[in-house]
Coordinates of C-alpha atoms in Angstrom, one line a residue:
M1 CA 0.2 0.0 -0.1
A2 CA 1.5 3.7 -1.0
E3 CA 1.1 6.3 1.4
T4 CA -1.2 8.6 -0.8
D5 CA -3.8 5.6 -0.6
T6 CA -5.6 6.8 2.6
K7 CA -5.6 10.2 2.3
F8 CA -8.6 12.2 1.4
V9 CA -8.0 15.5 2.2
G10 CA -8.6 19.0 0.0
P11 CA -11.6 18.8 -1.8
V12 CA -11.2 15.1 -2.1
P13 CA -13.9 14.0 0.6
Q14 CA -16.4 16.3 -1.0
I15 CA -16.0 15.0 -4.5
Y16 CA -16.1 11.3 -3.2
D17 CA -19.5 12.3 -1.5
A18 CA -21.3 14.0 -4.0
L19 CA -19.9 11.4 -7.2
M20 CA -18.4 8.4 -6.1
V21 CA -21.5 7.4 -3.4
P22 CA -24.0 7.4 -5.7
M23 CA -22.3 5.9 -8.7
L24 CA -20.7 2.9 -6.8
F25 CA -21.3 2.9 -2.9
Q26 CA -24.9 3.6 -2.1
P27 CA -26.2 0.2 -3.7
Y28 CA -23.6 -1.8 -1.2
A29 CA -24.6 0.6 1.8
E30 CA -28.0 -0.6 1.8
D31 CA -27.2 -3.8 1.5
M32 CA -24.8 -3.9 4.3
A33 CA -27.4 -1.6 6.3
A34 CA -29.8 -4.4 5.8
R35 CA -27.1 -6.9 6.9
V36 CA -26.6 -5.3 10.0
A37 CA -30.3 -4.4 10.9
A38 CA -31.4 -7.6 10.7
L39 CA -29.2 -8.7 13.7
S40 CA -31.3 -6.2 15.7
P41 CA -27.8 -5.2 17.6
G42 CA -27.9 -3.2 20.9
A43 CA -24.1 -2.0 20.1
V44 CA -22.5 -1.4 16.3
L45 CA -18.9 -0.5 15.5
E46 CA -18.5 0.7 12.2
T47 CA -15.1 1.1 10.6
A48 CA -13.5 2.9 7.4
A49 CA -17.0 4.4 7.2
G50 CA -15.5 7.2 4.8
S51 CA -18.2 9.9 3.9
G52 CA -21.0 8.4 5.9
V53 CA -23.0 6.3 3.5
V54 CA -23.3 3.0 5.4
T55 CA -24.1 5.3 8.3
R56 CA -26.8 7.2 6.4
V57 CA -28.6 4.2 5.5
L58 CA -28.0 2.2 8.9
A59 CA -28.6 4.8 11.7
P60 CA -32.2 5.4 11.0
Q61 CA -32.7 1.2 10.8
L62 CA -31.6 0.7 14.7
G63 CA -33.4 0.8 17.7
P64 CA -33.0 4.4 19.5
K65 CA -31.2 2.5 22.5
A66 CA -28.8 1.1 20.5
R67 CA -25.3 2.0 20.5
Y68 CA -23.8 2.8 17.5
V69 CA -19.8 3.9 17.0
V70 CA -19.0 5.3 13.4
T71 CA -15.3 5.7 13.1
D72 CA -12.7 6.5 10.4
L73 CA -9.0 7.0 9.9
N74 CA -9.2 10.4 7.9
A75 CA -10.5 13.4 9.8
P76 CA -11.9 14.9 6.8
M77 CA -13.9 12.2 5.5
L78 CA -15.3 11.9 9.0
D79 CA -16.2 15.6 9.0
Q80 CA -17.7 15.3 5.8
A81 CA -20.3 12.1 7.2
K82 CA -21.1 14.1 10.3
A83 CA -22.0 17.0 8.0
R84 CA -24.2 14.8 6.1
Q85 CA -25.9 12.9 8.7
G86 CA -29.7 13.5 9.0
R87 CA -31.3 13.5 12.8
T88 CA -32.0 9.7 13.9
E89 CA -33.0 8.4 17.1
V90 CA -30.0 6.2 17.5
Q91 CA -27.2 8.5 19.3
I92 CA -24.1 8.3 17.0
E93 CA -20.4 8.3 18.4
W94 CA -18.1 9.6 16.0
G95 CA -14.2 9.2 16.3
V96 CA -11.0 9.2 14.1
A97 CA -9.4 6.1 14.7
D98 CA -7.3 3.2 13.1
A99 CA -8.7 -0.2 12.6
L100 CA -5.7 -2.0 13.3
A101 CA -5.6 -0.4 16.9
L102 CA -9.2 0.5 17.9
P103 CA -9.6 2.7 20.9
C104 CA -12.0 0.0 22.4
G105 CA -12.3 -2.4 25.1
D106 CA -12.5 -6.3 24.4
A107 CA -16.1 -7.7 23.6
E108 CA -17.7 -4.7 23.2
F109 CA -20.1 -4.8 20.3
D110 CA -22.5 -7.3 18.7
V111 CA -21.4 -6.6 15.1
L112 CA -18.6 -4.9 13.3
C113 CA -19.5 -3.6 9.7
C114 CA -17.0 -2.3 7.3
Q115 CA -17.8 -1.2 3.8
F116 CA -14.9 -1.4 1.1
G117 CA -11.9 -0.4 3.8
V118 CA -10.2 -3.8 4.4
M119 CA -8.6 -3.3 1.1
F120 CA -6.2 -0.6 2.6
F121 CA -5.3 -2.2 5.5
P122 CA -1.7 -1.9 5.7
D123 CA -2.0 -5.4 7.6
R124 CA -4.8 -7.1 7.2
T125 CA -5.0 -10.2 10.0
K126 CA -3.7 -7.2 12.5
G127 CA -7.2 -5.3 11.6
Y128 CA -9.4 -8.9 11.8
A129 CA -7.5 -9.4 15.0
E130 CA -9.0 -6.1 16.5
A131 CA -12.1 -6.4 14.8
R132 CA -12.4 -10.1 16.4
R133 CA -11.2 -8.3 19.8
V134 CA -13.9 -5.9 20.2
L135 CA -16.5 -8.5 19.0
K136 CA -18.6 -10.3 21.7
P137 CA -17.7 -13.9 21.2
G138 CA -19.5 -15.0 18.0
A139 CA -20.4 -12.1 17.2
P140 CA -20.2 -11.3 13.3
F141 CA -17.7 -8.9 11.3
I142 CA -19.4 -7.9 8.1
F143 CA -17.5 -6.3 5.3
S144 CA -16.9 -5.9 2.0
A145 CA -14.2 -5.7 -0.9
W146 CA -14.4 -4.8 -4.4
D147 CA -14.2 -7.9 -6.7
S148 CA -11.5 -7.9 -9.7
L149 CA -11.5 -4.7 -12.3
A150 CA -12.7 -7.5 -14.9
E151 CA -15.9 -7.4 -12.6
N152 CA -16.4 -4.0 -12.3
D153 CA -16.7 -2.2 -15.8
V154 CA -16.7 1.4 -15.0
S155 CA -13.2 1.2 -13.4
R156 CA -12.0 -1.1 -15.8
T157 CA -13.2 1.4 -18.5
V158 CA -11.2 4.2 -16.5
W159 CA -7.9 2.1 -15.5
D160 CA -7.7 1.1 -19.0
A161 CA -7.7 5.0 -20.2
V162 CA -5.2 5.4 -17.6
L163 CA -2.5 2.7 -18.9
A164 CA -3.3 3.8 -22.4
Q165 CA -1.8 7.4 -21.2
Y166 CA 1.0 6.4 -19.0
P167 CA 2.1 2.7 -20.6
I168 CA 5.5 2.9 -18.8
D169 CA 5.4 2.7 -15.2
P170 CA 2.0 3.5 -14.5
P171 CA 0.1 5.3 -11.7
S172 CA -1.4 1.9 -9.7
F173 CA -4.0 3.3 -7.3
F174 CA -6.8 1.5 -8.8
S175 CA -5.0 -2.3 -9.7
R176 CA -3.3 -2.1 -6.2
G177 CA -6.1 -0.4 -3.9
P178 CA -9.4 -1.0 -4.5
H179 CA -9.0 -3.6 -6.6
G180 CA -6.3 -5.5 -5.4
Y181 CA -8.2 -7.9 -2.4
H182 CA -10.4 -10.3 -4.4
N183 CA -9.0 -13.7 -3.9
A184 CA -11.4 -15.4 -1.6
D185 CA -9.1 -17.9 -0.3
V186 CA -6.7 -15.5 0.7
I187 CA -9.3 -13.5 2.4
R188 CA -10.3 -16.7 4.2
A189 CA -6.7 -17.2 5.3
D190 CA -6.3 -14.0 6.7
L191 CA -9.2 -14.1 8.8
A192 CA -8.5 -17.6 10.2
A193 CA -4.8 -16.1 10.9
A194 CA -6.8 -13.4 13.1
G195 CA -8.8 -16.2 14.9
F196 CA -11.9 -16.3 12.9
T197 CA -13.1 -19.8 12.3
D198 CA -16.8 -19.4 10.9
V199 CA -16.4 -17.4 7.4
T200 CA -19.1 -16.8 4.6
V201 CA -18.0 -15.3 1.6
E202 CA -20.4 -14.1 -1.2
W203 CA -20.3 -12.4 -4.3
V204 CA -22.8 -9.5 -4.8
A205 CA -23.3 -8.0 -8.1
K206 CA -25.0 -4.5 -8.6
E207 CA -25.4 -2.0 -10.8
S208 CA -23.7 1.2 -11.2
R209 CA -25.3 4.5 -12.1
V210 CA -23.8 7.7 -13.2
A211 CA -25.8 10.6 -14.9
R212 CA -22.7 11.2 -17.8
A213 CA -19.0 9.9 -18.4
R214 CA -17.9 13.4 -17.2
D215 CA -19.0 12.5 -13.5
A216 CA -17.6 9.2 -13.6
A217 CA -14.3 10.5 -14.7
E218 CA -14.3 13.3 -12.0
A219 CA -15.6 10.8 -9.6
L220 CA -12.8 8.2 -10.0
M221 CA -9.8 10.5 -11.2
L222 CA -10.6 13.3 -8.6
G223 CA -12.7 11.9 -5.7
T224 CA -10.3 9.2 -4.8
P225 CA -6.4 9.1 -3.4
F226 CA -5.4 8.3 -7.3
R227 CA -5.4 12.4 -7.4
M228 CA -2.7 12.3 -4.7
E229 CA -0.9 9.8 -6.2
M230 CA -1.1 11.6 -9.5
M231 CA -0.1 15.2 -7.9
A232 CA 2.7 13.5 -6.4
R233 CA 4.1 12.3 -9.8
D234 CA 3.0 14.2 -12.4
P235 CA 0.5 17.2 -11.3
D236 CA 0.1 18.8 -14.9
G237 CA -0.8 15.6 -16.4
L238 CA -4.3 15.2 -14.2
P239 CA -6.8 17.4 -16.2
A240 CA -5.9 15.7 -19.3
L241 CA -6.2 12.3 -17.7
V242 CA -9.6 13.2 -16.6
D243 CA -10.2 14.0 -20.5
A244 CA -9.1 11.3 -21.7
T245 CA -10.9 8.9 -19.3
E246 CA -14.0 11.0 -20.1
A247 CA -13.5 9.8 -23.7
A248 CA -12.8 6.4 -23.1
L249 CA -16.2 6.3 -21.0
I250 CA -18.1 7.8 -24.0
R251 CA -16.7 5.5 -26.6
R252 CA -17.8 2.7 -24.2
Y253 CA -21.0 3.9 -23.1
G254 CA -22.2 6.6 -25.2
T255 CA -22.9 10.2 -24.1
G256 CA -26.2 9.3 -21.8
P257 CA -26.5 8.1 -18.4
I258 CA -24.1 5.1 -17.6
V259 CA -25.7 1.7 -16.3
A260 CA -22.9 -0.6 -15.8
P261 CA -22.5 -4.0 -14.0
I262 CA -20.3 -4.0 -10.6
R263 CA -19.8 -6.5 -8.1
A264 CA -17.9 -7.0 -4.8
L265 CA -17.3 -9.7 -2.2
V266 CA -19.2 -9.3 1.1
M267 CA -17.9 -11.4 4.2
T268 CA -19.1 -12.3 7.4
A269 CA -16.9 -13.9 9.9
R270 CA -17.2 -15.2 13.4
G271 CA -14.8 -16.1 15.9

């Protein structure tokens, strides 16, 4: 993992929330929230909450007496989440926290959920061990990770355009980060090493919807840590790269709204 992979700074949290969330994350947030709410938990911990899409969907589904702790490593993203959160009966405890070193006691929570965060853990086994530590015995750790670029058409189209612009030593955020951890056997092994003994893996297909190619290009080029990777290596090339990815998306989908397949792995682990 590169140092820039977890940096959501400047305008990135706002672009991420406005463009990335409806395009990619909203369908899976609804899925995640339904899984957690069905358990009727008394205490929920969410890690890597980002700009709060799961929180916005899940909080209204929790009972008024439930405890809901929402954390992220990145303070600007958590600020965006708090700013967007509407009123709910459940009281939300917000906190900047590292998923590999949680400021929580042992066996505090009935469920821990993490949407599309584990791919960026610098030590996944350590992160999973922390999840197991703060969960009550037998309580579920529910998390998601993107499947390969081959199963996520918009991201693959954008990545192919990036490779065309940088055929030698290309930026690697997409293949290394969000789409770099999709082997179910590897994930199971990492969970087993952390002490989880009961693991279920599901491949969940959804649809990505975005109003126009420009929105998708700006979402992926400017609303993710890819922006910081490019700013570190070729800041003058970023505007041209947005144009090139928009052109690639138009060639692929046309000038109208985009509807494309996306797929992720959703894991439920108990220890």
